[in-house]
């Protein structure tokens, strides 16, 4: 009878030794992983703490965030676009629109060389250095500053450490003003839009965030691929460090409690453990979503190239633009569109209080006009017949989606941002949803996409591909697939705490700050312990 009892005690002793050895190994690995990632975690949490403060709590403001559209004064269009082109011996061009500044109205013409030229609509004279002058006018308008001297003007054709890819617009003008805040204003003259603005305080923050959160210093000594690989490696180590901490202080909690009762841990060591077990969840979510998000940065940004720009011949535009059969009291702007072997004037008309907006006829699942109230009415006028063709904006959006998804010569200029080299043809693919977006949707088409209004086209493809088309510029604003949605939700929920939206942006940002702060505290405590022990 004694023998089995002895064997049982021996088994328990063996189990105890095994657990002890495993615990020691786990603790050693946890300490090693923690030491490796201490500095990266401190960099990420410090820069992460600054983001909500600078992006929300201490966000700089500007007088005007957008150029309000106003009806065109038809009396200023003494000459039609055809007459101006002919007088300047321009036989072909890519497009035109109308802009008004410095008490004059101009035709902004995009040439076949992708240059923007400005011609006075009253006398057809070319405005020398017109694009820069318009950029200066826009910058002063957005700032509401007509007095400060302009120190420098640059044309930005690619994203930089100060003008990040989240701003989307390219090319843009960067205008630097001689002011105490050292304001820099970025504008896209082809659409009259404000891209971003950076006073000195924001410039310093962008540098700090780019250096310590995006690790741009790695780019300086290597390239983007190595930077992403290094970031993913360290985030993976942080993830496993947090896992090991949970295992040690969770699964082996009883063993640690027993050890602490015999030799209680005091001071920093005690608080590092107590706080660490509570913040492990935040560490896991930050590290996982950060690494997942970093994987999307392998592919270069190409949306700036996704634009449809056919070449128009002046002789093919029959109806003068100042003779379009439209309500000129509401005409805000006009450009050219080619569709189904016809050329149309795409007219943007202001909505009036007395005019009820009639939504275009779409499929039964369309949400056009149900939730968002459009700010303008879009009308297409045939340049040959001078007659309105209804509901063409949706058809044009579909055409552009087909164009951008085409694997042939049409889209040979660039690859899709989604990163796939093979694209599904949309020719016979049914549409699941069509919708106009006049406001950003945080869950799918967020403010980082910049362009509005856009038409959403969700196709029934295996990847549930959704295109967001800006018909006013014939551009692809975004393309989203299932994989992008999953990553987007991961980053929004686990990294930016979108699940706290119900409490408001202030509470959400405060929660995110506190989460990053406790992770930072645990990391600093760990660093101090390591220094003291060594």
Coordinates of C-alpha atoms in Angstrom, one line a residue, residues 10-194:
X10 CA 7.5 11.2 -6.6
X11 CA 5.2 12.0 -9.6
X12 CA 4.1 15.3 -7.9
X13 CA 7.7 16.2 -7.2
X14 CA 8.6 15.5 -10.9
X15 CA 5.6 17.6 -12.0
X16 CA 6.7 20.4 -9.6
X17 CA 10.2 20.4 -11.0
X18 CA 8.9 20.4 -14.6
X19 CA 6.6 23.3 -13.9
X20 CA 9.4 25.2 -12.1
X21 CA 11.8 24.6 -15.0
X22 CA 9.2 25.7 -17.5
X23 CA 8.4 28.8 -15.4
X24 CA 12.0 29.7 -15.2
X25 CA 12.4 29.3 -19.0
X26 CA 9.3 31.4 -19.6
X27 CA 10.4 34.1 -17.2
X28 CA 13.8 34.2 -18.9
X29 CA 12.3 34.5 -22.3
X30 CA 9.8 37.2 -21.1
X31 CA 12.7 39.2 -19.6
X32 CA 14.8 38.8 -22.8
X33 CA 12.0 39.8 -25.1
X34 CA 11.1 42.7 -22.8
X35 CA 14.7 44.0 -22.9
X36 CA 14.8 43.7 -26.7
X37 CA 11.6 45.7 -27.2
X38 CA 12.0 48.3 -24.4
X39 CA 13.2 51.2 -26.5
X40 CA 10.9 50.5 -29.5
X41 CA 7.9 50.4 -27.1
X42 CA 8.9 53.6 -25.5
X43 CA 9.3 55.3 -28.9
X44 CA 5.9 54.0 -30.1
X45 CA 4.0 54.9 -27.0
X46 CA 5.5 58.3 -26.6
X47 CA 4.8 59.2 -30.2
X48 CA 1.4 57.5 -30.0
X49 CA 0.5 59.6 -27.0
X50 CA 1.2 62.8 -29.0
X51 CA -1.0 61.8 -31.9
X52 CA -4.5 62.4 -30.3
X53 CA -3.2 65.5 -28.5
X54 CA -2.0 67.1 -31.7
X55 CA -4.7 65.7 -34.0
X56 CA -7.6 66.6 -31.7
X57 CA -7.0 68.3 -28.4
X58 CA -4.4 70.8 -29.8
X59 CA -5.3 70.7 -33.4
X60 CA -4.4 73.9 -35.3
X61 CA -7.3 75.6 -37.1
X62 CA -7.5 77.5 -40.4
X63 CA -10.0 80.2 -41.4
X64 CA -11.4 78.4 -44.4
X65 CA -11.1 74.6 -44.9
X66 CA -12.8 74.6 -48.4
X67 CA -13.5 77.0 -51.2
X68 CA -17.2 77.5 -51.3
X69 CA -18.7 77.0 -54.8
X70 CA -20.6 80.0 -56.2
X71 CA -22.6 80.4 -59.4
X72 CA -20.5 81.6 -62.3
X73 CA -21.1 85.1 -63.5
X74 CA -22.0 84.4 -67.2
X75 CA -21.2 88.0 -68.1
X76 CA -17.6 87.3 -67.4
X77 CA -17.6 84.5 -70.1
X78 CA -17.4 86.9 -73.0
X79 CA -15.5 84.2 -74.9
X80 CA -16.3 80.6 -75.1
X81 CA -13.6 77.9 -74.4
X82 CA -13.5 77.2 -78.1
X83 CA -12.8 80.8 -79.0
X84 CA -10.0 81.0 -76.3
X85 CA -8.4 77.8 -77.6
X86 CA -8.6 78.9 -81.2
X87 CA -7.1 82.3 -80.4
X88 CA -4.2 80.7 -78.6
X89 CA -3.8 78.0 -81.4
X90 CA -4.5 75.1 -79.1
X91 CA -5.9 72.2 -81.1
X92 CA -6.1 69.6 -78.4
X93 CA -6.2 69.5 -74.6
X94 CA -7.2 67.2 -71.7
X95 CA -9.9 69.2 -70.0
X96 CA -10.9 72.6 -68.7
X97 CA -12.9 74.2 -65.9
X98 CA -13.6 77.7 -64.7
X99 CA -11.9 79.5 -61.8
X100 CA -12.3 83.0 -60.5
X101 CA -9.7 84.9 -58.5
X102 CA -8.1 88.4 -58.4
X103 CA -11.3 89.9 -59.7
X104 CA -11.1 87.9 -63.0
X105 CA -12.5 84.7 -64.4
X106 CA -10.2 82.3 -66.2
X107 CA -10.4 79.0 -68.1
X108 CA -8.1 76.6 -66.3
X109 CA -7.0 74.3 -69.2
X110 CA -5.0 71.1 -68.7
X111 CA -2.7 70.7 -71.7
X112 CA -1.6 67.4 -73.3
X113 CA 1.7 68.0 -71.4
X114 CA -0.2 67.8 -68.1
X115 CA 0.4 71.5 -67.4
X116 CA -2.3 73.8 -66.1
X117 CA -2.7 77.0 -68.1
X118 CA -4.9 80.0 -67.4
X119 CA -6.7 82.1 -70.0
X120 CA -8.8 85.2 -69.3
X121 CA -12.4 84.4 -70.3
X122 CA -12.9 88.0 -71.2
X123 CA -10.0 88.6 -73.6
X124 CA -8.4 85.2 -74.1
X125 CA -5.0 86.4 -72.8
X126 CA -2.8 83.9 -71.0
X127 CA -2.0 84.5 -67.4
X128 CA 1.8 84.1 -67.1
X129 CA 2.8 81.8 -64.2
X130 CA -1.0 81.4 -63.6
X131 CA -0.9 78.1 -61.7
X132 CA 1.4 79.5 -59.0
X133 CA -0.6 82.7 -58.8
X134 CA -3.7 80.6 -58.3
X135 CA -2.0 78.5 -55.6
X136 CA -1.0 81.7 -53.8
X137 CA -4.5 83.0 -54.0
X138 CA -6.0 79.8 -52.7
X139 CA -3.4 79.6 -49.8
X140 CA -4.3 83.2 -48.8
X141 CA -8.0 82.4 -49.0
X142 CA -7.8 79.3 -46.8
X143 CA -5.6 81.3 -44.3
X144 CA -7.7 84.5 -44.6
X145 CA -4.3 86.2 -44.8
X146 CA -3.7 88.8 -47.4
X147 CA -0.8 90.6 -45.7
X148 CA 1.9 88.1 -44.8
X149 CA 4.7 87.7 -47.3
X150 CA 5.3 84.5 -49.1
X151 CA 8.8 83.1 -48.3
X152 CA 8.9 80.1 -50.6
X153 CA 6.8 78.2 -53.1
X154 CA 7.4 74.5 -54.0
X155 CA 5.7 72.0 -56.3
X156 CA 5.3 68.7 -54.4
X157 CA 5.1 65.7 -56.8
X158 CA 5.7 62.9 -54.3
X159 CA 5.0 62.4 -50.6
X160 CA 7.7 63.6 -48.2
X161 CA 8.5 63.4 -44.5
X162 CA 6.3 66.5 -43.9
X163 CA 3.7 65.9 -46.6
X164 CA 2.6 62.3 -45.8
X165 CA 0.6 59.9 -48.0
X166 CA -2.5 60.4 -45.8
X167 CA -3.0 63.7 -47.6
X168 CA -3.6 61.9 -50.9
X169 CA -3.5 64.9 -53.3
X170 CA -0.6 65.0 -55.8
X171 CA 0.8 67.2 -57.3
X172 CA 0.3 70.1 -54.9
X173 CA 1.8 73.5 -54.2
X174 CA 3.4 74.1 -50.9
X175 CA 3.4 77.8 -49.9
X176 CA 5.4 79.0 -46.9
X177 CA 4.4 82.2 -45.2
X178 CA 6.5 84.7 -43.3
X179 CA 4.5 84.5 -40.0
X180 CA 5.4 83.7 -36.4
X181 CA 3.8 80.3 -36.8
X182 CA 5.8 79.5 -40.0
X183 CA 2.6 78.3 -41.7
X184 CA 2.9 76.0 -44.7
X185 CA -0.2 75.5 -46.9
X186 CA -0.6 72.7 -49.4
X187 CA -3.2 73.2 -52.2
X188 CA -4.3 71.2 -55.2
X189 CA -4.9 73.8 -57.9
X190 CA -6.6 71.4 -60.3
X191 CA -9.5 71.0 -57.9
X192 CA -9.1 74.2 -55.8
X193 CA -8.8 72.0 -52.6
X194 CA -6.9 72.4 -49.4

